[in-house]
CSV table of C-alpha atoms in Angstrom, one decimal:
chain,number,residue,atom,x,y,z
A,1,MET,CA,-29.6,31.9,-24.3
A,2,GLN,CA,-32.1,32.8,-21.6
A,3,SER,CA,-31.4,32.7,-17.9
A,4,ALA,CA,-33.7,32.6,-14.9
A,5,ALA,CA,-33.3,36.4,-14.5
A,6,ASP,CA,-34.5,37.0,-18.1
A,7,ILE,CA,-37.6,34.9,-17.5
A,8,LEU,CA,-38.3,36.7,-14.2
A,9,GLU,CA,-37.9,40.0,-15.9
A,10,GLN,CA,-40.6,39.0,-18.5
A,11,ILE,CA,-43.2,37.9,-16.0
A,12,ARG,CA,-42.8,40.7,-13.5
A,13,PRO,CA,-45.0,43.1,-15.3
A,14,PHE,CA,-48.1,41.0,-14.6
A,15,ASP,CA,-50.4,42.6,-12.1
A,16,PRO,CA,-50.8,40.1,-9.2
A,17,ARG,CA,-54.5,41.1,-8.9
A,18,SER,CA,-55.1,39.6,-12.4
A,19,VAL,CA,-54.1,36.2,-11.2
A,20,ARG,CA,-56.8,34.5,-9.2
A,21,SER,CA,-55.9,32.0,-6.5
A,22,PRO,CA,-58.1,28.8,-6.3
A,23,ILE,CA,-61.2,29.2,-4.2
A,24,ASP,CA,-61.2,25.7,-2.8
A,25,THR,CA,-58.1,23.7,-2.1
A,26,TYR,CA,-58.1,20.2,-3.4
A,27,ALA,CA,-59.0,17.7,-0.7
A,28,ALA,CA,-59.4,14.0,-1.7
A,29,ALA,CA,-62.6,12.3,-0.7
A,30,PRO,CA,-62.3,10.0,2.2
A,31,PRO,CA,-62.0,6.3,1.2
A,32,GLU,CA,-65.3,4.5,1.1
A,33,ASP,CA,-65.7,1.5,3.4
A,34,ALA,CA,-67.7,-1.5,2.3
A,35,SER,CA,-70.8,-2.1,4.4
A,36,ASP,CA,-72.2,-5.6,5.2
A,37,ILE,CA,-75.0,-4.9,2.7
A,38,ASP,CA,-72.4,-4.1,0.0
A,39,ARG,CA,-70.5,-7.3,0.8
A,40,GLN,CA,-73.7,-9.3,0.5
A,41,ARG,CA,-74.7,-7.7,-2.8
A,42,ILE,CA,-71.3,-8.6,-4.3
A,43,ALA,CA,-71.5,-12.2,-2.9
A,44,ASP,CA,-75.0,-12.6,-4.4
A,45,LEU,CA,-73.7,-11.5,-7.8
A,46,LEU,CA,-70.8,-14.1,-7.7
A,47,GLY,CA,-71.1,-17.8,-8.2
A,48,PRO,CA,-69.1,-20.7,-9.5
A,49,VAL,CA,-69.0,-19.3,-13.1
A,50,PRO,CA,-66.4,-16.5,-13.6
A,51,VAL,CA,-67.9,-13.0,-13.9
A,52,ALA,CA,-66.1,-10.0,-15.2
A,53,ILE,CA,-65.2,-7.5,-12.4
A,54,ASP,CA,-66.4,-4.7,-14.6
A,55,GLU,CA,-69.8,-6.4,-14.8
A,56,LEU,CA,-69.9,-6.7,-11.0
A,57,ILE,CA,-69.3,-3.0,-10.7
A,58,ARG,CA,-72.1,-2.3,-13.2
A,59,GLN,CA,-74.6,-4.7,-11.7
A,60,SER,CA,-73.9,-3.8,-8.0
A,61,HIS,CA,-74.1,0.0,-8.6
A,62,LEU,CA,-71.2,0.3,-6.2
A,63,SER,CA,-67.9,2.3,-6.7
A,64,PRO,CA,-65.0,0.3,-8.1
A,65,SER,CA,-63.0,0.8,-4.9
A,66,VAL,CA,-65.8,-0.8,-2.8
A,67,VAL,CA,-66.1,-3.7,-5.2
A,68,HIS,CA,-62.3,-4.3,-5.3
A,69,THR,CA,-62.2,-4.1,-1.5
A,70,VAL,CA,-64.9,-6.7,-1.1
A,71,LEU,CA,-63.3,-9.0,-3.7
A,72,LEU,CA,-59.9,-8.7,-1.9
A,73,GLU,CA,-61.6,-9.6,1.4
A,74,LEU,CA,-63.2,-12.6,-0.2
A,75,GLU,CA,-59.9,-13.6,-1.7
A,76,LEU,CA,-58.0,-13.3,1.6
A,77,GLY,CA,-60.8,-15.3,3.2
A,78,GLY,CA,-60.2,-18.1,0.7
A,79,ARG,CA,-63.6,-17.8,-0.9
A,80,LEU,CA,-62.7,-16.1,-4.2
A,81,GLU,CA,-60.8,-17.4,-7.2
A,82,ARG,CA,-59.4,-14.9,-9.8
A,83,HIS,CA,-59.4,-15.8,-13.5
A,84,ALA,CA,-57.8,-14.5,-16.6
A,85,GLY,CA,-59.4,-11.5,-18.2
A,86,GLY,CA,-60.3,-9.7,-15.0
A,87,ARG,CA,-62.9,-12.3,-13.9
A,88,ALA,CA,-63.6,-13.8,-10.5
A,89,SER,CA,-65.7,-16.6,-9.1
A,90,LEU,CA,-66.6,-18.1,-5.7
A,91,PHE,CA,-65.3,-21.5,-4.7
């Protein structure tokens, strides 16, 4: 059975200079905010016929987070109806 001391004894011989530290620390990108132009683009792609949200993302050339934000805003405003299969339409 190995103990923590046994494991430390095995890894001590490594030269610390051979282990590189990361050059850049990970920093998440700031969240994107939807502009009025983005909102209008999504509204223009929507209509009374349900459209797949993936298709909205493709046709609008916007990031998924922006599209979902705009759809949520429309839904909270009572203008959007969600349908089965990841589709949405305007009232």
